[in-house]
XYZ file of C-alpha atoms in Angstrom:
638
model
C -52.007 -24.717 9.900
C -52.829 -26.051 13.363
C -56.229 -27.478 14.265
C -56.747 -24.640 16.735
C -56.171 -22.028 14.030
C -58.426 -23.852 11.588
C -61.276 -24.136 14.108
C -60.770 -20.569 15.298
C -60.819 -19.340 11.706
C -63.992 -21.245 10.793
C -65.862 -20.292 13.974
C -64.710 -16.687 13.676
C -65.874 -16.561 10.068
C -69.299 -17.911 11.035
C -69.633 -15.433 13.906
C -68.574 -12.507 11.735
C -70.939 -13.632 8.969
C -73.905 -14.002 11.341
C -73.290 -10.696 13.092
C -72.690 -8.906 9.799
C -75.921 -10.352 8.388
C -77.878 -9.232 11.455
C -76.354 -5.767 11.284
C -77.116 -5.427 7.560
C -80.724 -6.524 8.077
C -81.141 -4.056 10.946
C -79.604 -1.284 8.882
C -81.781 -1.994 5.847
C -84.916 -2.150 8.002
C -84.019 1.158 9.613
C -83.394 2.676 6.189
C -86.726 1.422 4.871
C -88.605 2.701 7.929
C -86.995 6.134 7.778
C -87.712 6.532 4.070
C -91.322 5.483 4.656
C -91.597 7.923 7.558
C -90.179 10.717 5.389
C -92.687 9.872 2.677
C -95.639 10.091 5.100
C -94.355 13.361 6.523
C -93.925 14.781 3.024
C -97.474 13.698 2.055
C -98.868 15.416 5.144
C -96.815 18.535 4.534
C -97.820 18.867 0.860
C -101.492 19.048 1.865
C -100.723 22.015 4.095
C -98.618 23.588 1.356
C -101.390 23.292 -1.252
C -103.859 24.947 1.125
C -101.535 27.912 1.561
C -100.902 28.158 -2.177
C -104.647 28.032 -2.863
C -105.107 31.133 -0.729
C -102.802 33.174 -3.011
C -105.422 33.286 -5.814
C -102.648 32.665 -8.313
C -100.640 35.767 -7.464
C -97.045 35.005 -8.450
C -95.435 37.061 -5.703
C -97.528 35.426 -3.020
C -96.893 31.978 -4.499
C -93.132 32.564 -4.409
C -93.417 33.828 -0.846
C -95.325 30.712 0.258
C -92.876 28.395 -1.555
C -89.872 30.168 -0.028
C -91.357 30.007 3.459
C -92.123 26.306 3.113
C -88.671 25.578 1.662
C -86.948 27.447 4.485
C -88.757 25.269 7.015
C -86.267 22.512 6.137
C -88.730 19.766 5.323
C -88.083 19.756 1.599
C -85.225 19.014 -0.740
C -87.124 20.498 -3.672
C -90.381 22.457 -4.259
C -91.656 23.112 -7.788
C -94.791 25.152 -8.592
C -96.029 25.063 -12.153
C -98.958 26.787 -13.851
C -99.719 28.181 -17.245
C -97.945 31.395 -16.384
C -95.724 30.539 -13.403
C -92.807 28.099 -13.108
C -91.062 28.580 -9.772
C -88.583 26.103 -8.241
C -86.542 25.897 -5.041
C -83.911 23.115 -4.694
C -81.100 22.340 -2.219
C -78.148 20.433 -3.773
C -75.859 20.738 -0.749
C -74.665 17.598 1.097
C -76.094 16.883 4.534
C -73.915 18.347 7.255
C -71.970 15.833 9.353
C -72.414 12.945 6.905
C -69.340 11.805 4.896
C -69.624 11.688 1.140
C -68.742 7.991 0.963
C -71.726 7.183 3.195
C -74.065 9.202 0.969
C -72.822 7.290 -2.081
C -73.110 4.011 -0.193
C -76.655 4.730 1.080
C -77.851 6.323 -2.188
C -81.376 7.356 -1.146
C -83.529 8.225 -4.157
C -86.897 9.840 -3.350
C -89.606 10.255 -5.951
C -91.351 13.647 -6.214
C -94.857 13.916 -4.706
C -97.261 16.078 -6.704
C -100.624 17.691 -5.932
C -102.962 20.103 -7.705
C -103.499 23.541 -6.217
C -107.170 24.534 -6.500
C -109.021 27.666 -5.654
C -112.702 26.950 -5.575
C -113.447 24.793 -8.579
C -110.556 26.046 -10.644
C -107.002 24.628 -10.728
C -104.458 27.400 -10.432
C -101.377 25.189 -10.685
C -99.488 22.068 -9.685
C -96.939 21.696 -6.899
C -94.283 18.929 -6.713
C -92.093 18.336 -3.655
C -89.261 16.026 -2.570
C -88.741 15.509 1.136
C -85.422 16.500 2.737
C -83.310 13.291 2.548
C -80.631 14.930 4.693
C -82.636 13.995 7.763
C -82.630 10.369 6.642
C -78.894 10.449 5.873
C -78.104 11.881 9.293
C -80.340 9.400 11.051
C -78.989 6.443 9.078
C -75.390 7.542 9.608
C -75.957 7.717 13.343
C -77.573 4.285 13.296
C -74.710 3.003 11.123
C -72.145 4.251 13.651
C -73.996 2.626 16.526
C -74.349 -0.656 14.637
C -70.682 -0.573 13.586
C -69.447 -0.037 17.147
C -71.818 -2.721 18.371
C -70.524 -5.033 15.615
C -66.878 -4.446 16.603
C -67.611 -5.001 20.290
C -69.715 -8.095 19.573
C -67.144 -9.613 17.212
C -64.246 -8.865 19.563
C -66.078 -10.268 22.552
C -67.177 -13.335 20.608
C -63.678 -14.008 19.274
C -62.150 -13.648 22.727
C -64.777 -15.976 24.163
C -64.287 -18.485 21.332
C -60.515 -18.284 21.800
C -60.880 -19.077 25.508
C -63.319 -21.912 24.836
C -61.175 -23.432 22.082
C -58.054 -23.173 24.224
C -59.865 -24.995 26.993
C -61.355 -27.625 24.684
C -58.166 -28.164 22.666
C -55.720 -27.891 25.568
C -55.283 -31.691 25.717
C -54.497 -31.643 21.997
C -51.437 -29.471 22.689
C -50.050 -32.199 24.906
C -50.907 -34.773 22.255
C -48.901 -32.697 19.788
C -45.958 -32.449 22.196
C -46.065 -36.197 22.727
C -46.178 -36.826 18.970
C -43.208 -34.510 18.391
C -41.325 -36.296 21.173
C -42.014 -39.661 19.521
C -40.610 -38.318 16.251
C -37.464 -37.402 18.201
C -37.411 -40.883 19.777
C -38.187 -39.485 23.220
C -40.308 -41.537 25.599
C -42.989 -39.273 27.103
C -46.078 -40.658 28.841
C -49.047 -38.286 29.030
C -50.679 -38.871 32.398
C -53.464 -36.269 32.126
C -56.058 -37.753 29.800
C -58.326 -35.338 27.879
C -62.071 -35.512 28.548
C -62.894 -35.581 24.821
C -63.429 -39.227 23.884
C -61.589 -39.080 20.558
C -58.580 -37.299 22.064
C -58.559 -39.713 24.980
C -58.382 -42.685 22.599
C -55.501 -41.068 20.708
C -53.553 -40.377 23.924
C -54.116 -43.912 25.220
C -52.891 -45.313 21.911
C -49.785 -43.134 21.909
C -49.045 -43.952 25.551
C -49.289 -47.652 24.758
C -46.940 -47.230 21.805
C -44.410 -45.264 23.880
C -44.518 -47.856 26.663
C -43.974 -50.611 24.137
C -40.982 -48.862 22.536
C -39.522 -48.020 25.946
C -39.954 -51.636 27.008
C -38.094 -52.724 23.863
C -35.311 -50.259 24.706
C -35.066 -51.455 28.314
C -34.970 -55.108 27.312
C -32.301 -54.362 24.730
C -30.338 -52.397 27.315
C -30.517 -55.287 29.785
C -29.496 -57.770 27.100
C -26.470 -55.647 26.173
C -25.344 -55.482 29.783
C -25.685 -59.243 30.270
C -23.926 -60.147 27.024
C -21.262 -57.524 27.595
C -20.513 -59.000 31.004
C -20.028 -62.398 29.402
C -17.983 -61.148 26.459
C -15.752 -58.441 27.912
C -15.657 -58.800 31.692
C -13.527 -61.007 33.880
C -16.032 -62.976 35.995
C -13.874 -62.862 39.149
C -12.609 -59.263 39.344
C -15.343 -57.597 37.209
C -12.538 -55.852 35.323
C -12.357 -55.837 31.538
C -10.651 -58.827 29.939
C -7.873 -59.062 27.356
C -10.380 -59.160 24.499
C -11.775 -55.743 25.371
C -8.308 -54.359 26.101
C -7.106 -55.118 22.580
C -10.214 -53.523 21.045
C -9.962 -50.357 23.115
C -6.191 -49.949 23.307
C -5.526 -48.126 20.034
C -8.193 -45.528 20.781
C -6.696 -44.884 24.221
C -3.172 -44.540 22.851
C -4.084 -42.089 20.120
C -6.612 -39.944 21.938
C -5.650 -36.304 22.386
C -4.434 -35.432 25.855
C -2.603 -32.575 27.461
C 0.710 -34.354 28.025
C 1.014 -36.243 24.745
C 0.490 -39.800 25.838
C 0.196 -41.599 29.129
C 1.469 -44.561 31.102
C 0.843 -48.280 30.881
C 1.410 -50.578 33.857
C 1.674 -54.361 33.845
C 1.024 -55.793 37.309
C 1.928 -59.466 37.511
C 1.267 -61.914 40.337
C 4.065 -64.447 40.611
C 1.769 -67.430 41.168
C -1.980 -67.884 41.449
C -1.405 -71.413 42.736
C 0.280 -70.140 45.904
C -2.716 -67.942 46.680
C -5.166 -70.758 46.027
C -3.083 -73.147 48.108
C -3.153 -70.764 51.058
C -6.684 -69.292 50.782
C -8.703 -71.786 48.832
C -10.492 -71.149 45.541
C -13.355 -68.943 46.776
C -11.251 -66.782 49.097
C -8.668 -66.368 46.350
C -11.397 -64.990 44.101
C -12.506 -62.656 46.895
C -8.893 -61.551 47.402
C -8.448 -60.786 43.689
C -11.752 -58.879 43.641
C -10.529 -56.714 46.533
C -7.232 -56.130 44.732
C -9.106 -55.102 41.557
C -11.132 -52.617 43.596
C -7.907 -51.167 44.998
C -6.548 -50.777 41.458
C -9.630 -48.721 40.626
C -9.266 -46.674 43.800
C -5.635 -45.676 43.268
C -6.379 -44.615 39.670
C -9.804 -43.025 40.203
C -8.695 -39.550 39.072
C -8.070 -40.841 35.539
C -11.419 -40.718 33.755
C -10.183 -42.306 30.529
C -8.367 -45.204 32.214
C -8.710 -48.849 31.271
C -7.944 -51.648 33.742
C -8.054 -55.234 32.531
C -7.222 -58.678 33.846
C -5.534 -60.254 30.847
C -4.964 -63.698 32.383
C -5.016 -65.437 35.744
C -1.970 -63.573 37.105
C -1.598 -60.388 35.029
C -3.342 -57.024 35.190
C -2.936 -54.163 32.692
C -3.558 -50.494 33.493
C -3.702 -47.945 30.642
C -3.678 -44.419 32.054
C -3.920 -41.571 29.514
C -2.607 -38.215 30.736
C -0.455 -39.916 33.354
C 3.146 -38.680 33.497
C 6.137 -40.599 34.827
C 6.088 -39.236 38.386
C 2.404 -40.007 38.851
C 2.857 -43.483 37.335
C 5.658 -44.302 39.775
C 3.555 -42.989 42.655
C 0.638 -45.213 41.578
C 2.987 -48.210 41.470
C 4.002 -47.489 45.072
C 0.344 -47.305 46.119
C -0.405 -50.598 44.362
C 2.478 -52.261 46.208
C 1.232 -50.838 49.485
C -2.327 -52.066 48.893
C -1.023 -55.525 47.993
C 0.965 -55.643 51.221
C -2.091 -54.590 53.249
C -4.321 -57.205 51.616
C -1.661 -59.893 52.066
C -1.226 -59.003 55.726
C -4.990 -59.006 56.334
C -5.237 -62.468 54.781
C -2.082 -63.843 56.455
C -0.306 -64.367 53.139
C 3.466 -64.826 53.177
C 4.836 -62.346 50.627
C 7.905 -64.464 50.060
C 5.709 -66.946 48.209
C 3.023 -64.633 46.813
C 4.036 -61.213 45.506
C 3.626 -58.848 42.557
C 5.927 -57.151 40.040
C 5.136 -53.946 38.171
C 6.456 -52.815 34.799
C 5.759 -49.216 33.719
C 6.104 -47.745 30.243
C 5.605 -44.069 29.450
C 3.937 -44.215 26.022
C 3.358 -41.530 23.388
C 0.506 -41.041 20.879
C 2.848 -42.268 18.146
C 3.153 -45.689 19.794
C 1.459 -48.662 18.196
C -0.279 -51.398 20.136
C 2.686 -53.667 19.463
C 5.291 -51.160 20.673
C 3.300 -50.340 23.803
C 2.777 -53.974 24.723
C 6.391 -54.889 23.953
C 7.928 -52.014 25.905
C 5.645 -52.526 28.902
C 6.328 -56.259 28.851
C 10.073 -55.567 28.743
C 9.682 -53.226 31.721
C 7.861 -55.997 33.597
C 10.607 -58.509 32.732
C 13.231 -56.132 34.117
C 11.118 -55.600 37.242
C 11.004 -59.370 37.781
C 14.773 -59.604 37.229
C 15.613 -56.817 39.689
C 17.300 -57.920 42.878
C 16.115 -54.888 44.829
C 12.536 -53.780 44.373
C 9.743 -55.066 42.191
C 9.062 -52.049 39.934
C 10.768 -50.904 36.750
C 10.014 -47.729 34.792
C 10.892 -47.240 31.119
C 10.517 -44.154 28.924
C 11.844 -43.785 25.389
C 14.132 -40.829 24.791
C 12.645 -37.801 23.077
C 13.601 -36.996 19.509
C 16.206 -34.256 19.831
C 15.356 -32.934 16.369
C 11.749 -32.269 17.391
C 10.593 -28.650 17.587
C 10.452 -26.899 20.917
C 7.399 -25.424 22.581
C 7.955 -21.851 21.377
C 8.635 -23.011 17.828
C 5.295 -24.804 17.800
C 3.568 -21.739 19.245
C 4.967 -19.532 16.494
C 3.996 -22.061 13.816
C 0.426 -22.490 15.108
C -0.168 -18.765 15.601
C 1.015 -18.107 12.049
C -1.274 -20.845 10.694
C -4.284 -19.392 12.533
C -3.505 -15.817 11.498
C -3.021 -16.632 7.803
C -5.528 -19.512 7.646
C -2.981 -22.116 6.605
C -5.298 -25.031 7.395
C -6.462 -27.255 4.563
C -9.932 -28.763 4.963
C -10.466 -32.391 3.973
C -13.888 -34.036 3.680
C -14.075 -37.818 4.059
C -17.248 -39.541 2.905
C -19.516 -41.777 4.959
C -21.676 -43.955 2.703
C -24.264 -46.693 2.605
C -22.251 -49.341 0.777
C -25.390 -51.036 -0.557
C -26.945 -47.981 -2.217
C -23.601 -46.144 -2.662
C -25.308 -43.010 -1.344
C -23.293 -40.504 0.675
C -24.771 -40.124 4.172
C -22.486 -37.330 5.331
C -18.942 -36.028 5.050
C -16.548 -35.862 7.986
C -14.356 -32.785 8.259
C -10.646 -33.265 8.861
C -7.793 -30.842 8.326
C -4.045 -30.526 7.860
C -1.752 -27.559 8.406
C 0.967 -25.918 6.327
C 3.758 -23.628 7.392
C 4.839 -20.590 5.386
C 7.191 -22.807 3.357
C 4.273 -25.048 2.288
C 5.436 -27.925 4.481
C 2.400 -29.976 5.448
C 1.646 -31.247 8.960
C -0.958 -33.925 9.561
C -3.523 -33.551 12.337
C -1.629 -36.002 14.546
C 1.585 -34.002 14.099
C 0.378 -30.682 15.485
C -2.562 -31.457 17.770
C -0.450 -32.623 20.743
C 1.678 -29.428 20.766
C -1.543 -27.423 20.348
C -2.976 -29.118 23.435
C 0.159 -28.375 25.442
C -0.070 -24.720 24.375
C -3.836 -24.495 25.092
C -4.486 -23.526 21.478
C -6.978 -26.251 20.505
C -10.017 -23.963 20.783
C -8.361 -21.275 18.664
C -7.626 -23.829 15.947
C -11.160 -25.247 15.922
C -12.823 -21.822 15.911
C -10.548 -20.768 13.032
C -11.429 -23.934 11.105
C -15.173 -23.487 11.697
C -15.104 -19.839 10.666
C -13.338 -20.806 7.449
C -15.924 -23.537 6.855
C -18.864 -21.177 7.446
C -17.614 -18.182 5.478
C -15.677 -19.584 2.523
C -17.312 -21.715 -0.175
C -16.099 -25.315 -0.414
C -17.253 -27.497 -3.281
C -17.445 -30.581 -1.035
C -20.036 -28.971 1.239
C -22.650 -28.331 -1.454
C -25.987 -29.970 -0.548
C -24.239 -32.134 2.042
C -24.391 -32.968 5.723
C -20.990 -32.018 7.146
C -19.944 -33.712 10.376
C -17.317 -32.103 12.602
C -15.477 -34.148 15.216
C -14.960 -31.949 18.278
C -12.001 -33.178 20.312
C -12.285 -33.816 24.030
C -9.795 -31.026 24.710
C -12.001 -28.549 22.866
C -15.074 -29.589 24.853
C -13.172 -29.326 28.146
C -11.866 -25.827 27.383
C -13.894 -23.453 29.624
C -13.938 -20.811 26.856
C -14.909 -23.159 24.029
C -18.653 -23.184 24.704
C -18.976 -19.405 24.625
C -16.779 -19.086 21.524
C -18.705 -21.767 19.659
C -22.031 -20.291 20.770
C -21.094 -16.850 19.434
C -19.869 -18.346 16.160
C -23.054 -20.367 15.598
C -25.258 -17.424 16.526
C -23.456 -15.265 13.986
C -23.463 -17.692 11.057
C -26.280 -20.213 11.610
C -28.649 -18.461 9.190
C -26.112 -18.261 6.376
C -24.514 -21.726 6.555
C -25.273 -23.221 3.110
C -25.228 -26.866 4.222
C -26.467 -29.135 6.991
C -24.235 -29.430 10.037
C -23.531 -32.182 12.552
C -21.093 -32.412 15.464
C -19.405 -35.562 16.786
C -18.040 -36.206 20.276
C -16.250 -39.258 21.655
C -18.574 -41.746 23.351
C -16.082 -42.500 26.121
C -15.643 -38.804 26.895
C -19.415 -38.314 26.810
C -20.040 -41.057 29.370
C -17.555 -39.499 31.803
C -18.688 -35.888 31.162
C -22.399 -36.250 30.468
C -23.500 -32.899 31.947
C -20.862 -31.004 29.962
C -21.752 -32.735 26.699
C -25.483 -32.138 27.287
C -24.811 -28.394 27.362
C -23.208 -28.645 23.939
C -26.019 -30.794 22.518
C -28.546 -28.198 23.692
C -26.532 -25.573 21.830
C -26.557 -27.713 18.669
C -30.300 -28.317 18.994
C -30.955 -24.592 19.444
C -29.783 -23.982 15.886
C -31.212 -27.257 14.482
C -27.791 -28.856 14.098
C -27.440 -32.600 14.579
C -25.252 -34.595 16.922
C -23.545 -37.981 16.869
C -21.180 -40.124 18.946
C -17.950 -41.653 17.700
C -15.396 -44.117 19.101
C -18.248 -46.176 20.547
C -17.111 -49.275 22.443
C -20.119 -49.957 24.646
C -18.188 -48.909 27.723
C -21.186 -47.573 29.632
C -22.941 -49.796 32.136
C -26.270 -48.298 31.060
C -27.389 -46.886 27.711
C -30.049 -44.540 29.045
C -27.679 -41.660 28.325
C -28.500 -42.189 24.644
C -32.119 -41.288 25.439
C -30.955 -38.014 26.959
C -28.619 -36.995 24.139
C -30.519 -38.287 21.065
C -27.524 -38.812 18.755
C -28.351 -39.582 15.130
C -25.519 -42.105 14.827
C -22.999 -44.202 16.743
C -19.638 -44.669 15.060
C -17.636 -47.669 16.124
C -14.429 -49.297 14.946
C -15.085 -52.158 12.534
C -12.954 -54.519 14.609
C -15.174 -53.857 17.634
C -18.414 -54.404 15.719
C -17.193 -57.607 14.086
C -16.032 -58.890 17.457
C -19.555 -58.690 18.892
C -21.550 -61.860 19.390
C -24.834 -62.147 17.514
C -26.789 -61.776 20.754
C -24.910 -58.648 21.787
C -25.180 -57.115 18.311
C -28.907 -57.836 18.133
C -29.438 -56.263 21.555
C -27.437 -53.185 20.556
C -29.483 -52.781 17.387
C -32.722 -53.112 19.347
C -31.589 -50.170 21.479
C -30.417 -48.046 18.548
C -33.467 -48.834 16.400
C -35.821 -47.857 19.224
C -34.050 -44.484 19.395
C -33.650 -43.955 15.647
C -29.846 -44.195 15.832
C -27.750 -45.435 12.899
C -24.704 -47.615 13.625
C -21.730 -46.637 11.457
C -18.669 -48.835 11.035
C -15.475 -46.762 10.908
C -11.965 -47.635 9.659
C -13.279 -50.139 7.120
C -10.283 -51.201 5.024
C -11.067 -54.489 3.278
C -13.957 -55.589 1.069
C -14.150 -58.826 3.040
C -15.284 -56.766 6.034
C -18.327 -55.492 4.131
C -19.961 -58.908 3.929
C -19.390 -59.511 7.634
C -20.870 -56.108 8.454
C -23.868 -56.795 6.229
C -24.490 -60.036 8.109
C -24.723 -57.899 11.247
C -27.160 -55.539 9.445
C -24.655 -52.672 9.310
C -24.563 -50.937 5.937
C -23.207 -47.458 6.719
C -19.422 -47.199 6.710
C -16.466 -44.859 6.552
C -12.785 -45.525 6.042
C -10.178 -46.106 3.311
C -12.425 -48.488 1.371
C -15.043 -45.812 0.644
C -13.106 -44.293 -2.263
C -12.824 -47.742 -3.854
C -16.599 -48.198 -3.765
C -17.556 -44.851 -5.309
């Protein structure tokens, strides 16, 4: 219960108690006064009645007449005349008109009879006893009760409204304190600028502001340290491009990522001699020339968001362009040649002595790093050997036995219709405690003949056929509606592919699915998105994270390679984990790793090493304070 509700409840109780006490006292006083007034009236009336009875000289008929007349006057509830020979009584047992029975029982007025002797001369002719008419008291008290009740309701309502307004005003700063505290729990950095006037609240806000500033300062220093160390470790100091070290870490992820044309193009651009440039321009101008050339490489490939350009040695540049087909790759090579000619002309460089060669290889997702590098290098060698021209393009022939587009469409549609996808859950664990942190969903597909297709086999055709969203929605619906033993009391993480996120219909379809099933999902849910894709499509990914947050689902980033120039995007997205290839994490220097962990710790993010294969890697990861892993080795540890 909130402080506001507690205070409102206590104050309201006190107000109600005080007002109720006042009302009860007023009611009881009124009751006492009215009964006393009735008693005095009855005493006065009985004196008059005895005088009239005394004048009857004991005649029974006259006595009855006097008693009846007095009773009909309405002042009495009961009149009893008793003598040696006469016993005459008049009594009214009817309930007072206009007064509810429950009020009569509640009030319960009991009047004692008042008696007096009736004398004629010196002789007593009888005794009369009367009880005043309590109906008058009941009616009067009921009217007073109604007035007091209405006054009580109005007073209580007015008081509660006033107290509510006052408490809202007094505790308004506390609401912001609460919001700031909740933000801190979510690792959000919010500074409250409006300080409350209440001293205690002001001290709390100042303390929380100081804590937030301190944590944010830690984050900023860690962010700066990462950038500096990353520049030293993975950037070429002359061209500001990535170096060979980063290329080899990132290459496999770029080759295997899902894209709409099943692969991409790699280009090796080789300068024949750096010495000739230096001889003509000098060392500093040569560096400036190479920097300009690197900028031109970025310019001619700017439409490729997932690209990677690296200077692998003094004379060679590598361009990895996912989703780049052969025609576009050849066109880029022409533009690179043209830019080189322009730069050479502007710097008065003789192209007979200083020139470039370009080898192009059209790779597929099935390529390995070795095959890509070998084939591109062979293309470059043939470009160098050509007598006419300086560019050579190579593309491996397609497998003629592979299925055609319509065959894949039929197979995928059948799998979706008959739910022929098999869900697989791979564990992510803390290798020290052996506790399962979450399970990552993967899936395979079967055709009607039970032939199994791995994810990598069918996802590229699915992308070409624009069926990725249909597959994912089908998988999620199966996960949400059908019981799976691996999901019991678990956090299930689902890796959403870049193609799914980019599909304009995916957001609406996923939103409808989550809205329909979010209350009945019997396990915790988390979604993963590629870090590289997130950096390039931050606004799009933020829309999805808001959707996840709406239903209290969690979010994480995978394929993390520290590509961003600034890690403030992590503050905006609030992922619960960063998954990174083990080879990348182990390649980090101690300074860079420490800086990264400062950033993640300040945001409450867990670093997870993926693709862990060997036990020897565990000790190295532990030395870098990484204890959460996933990969082939997990099953050996459990």
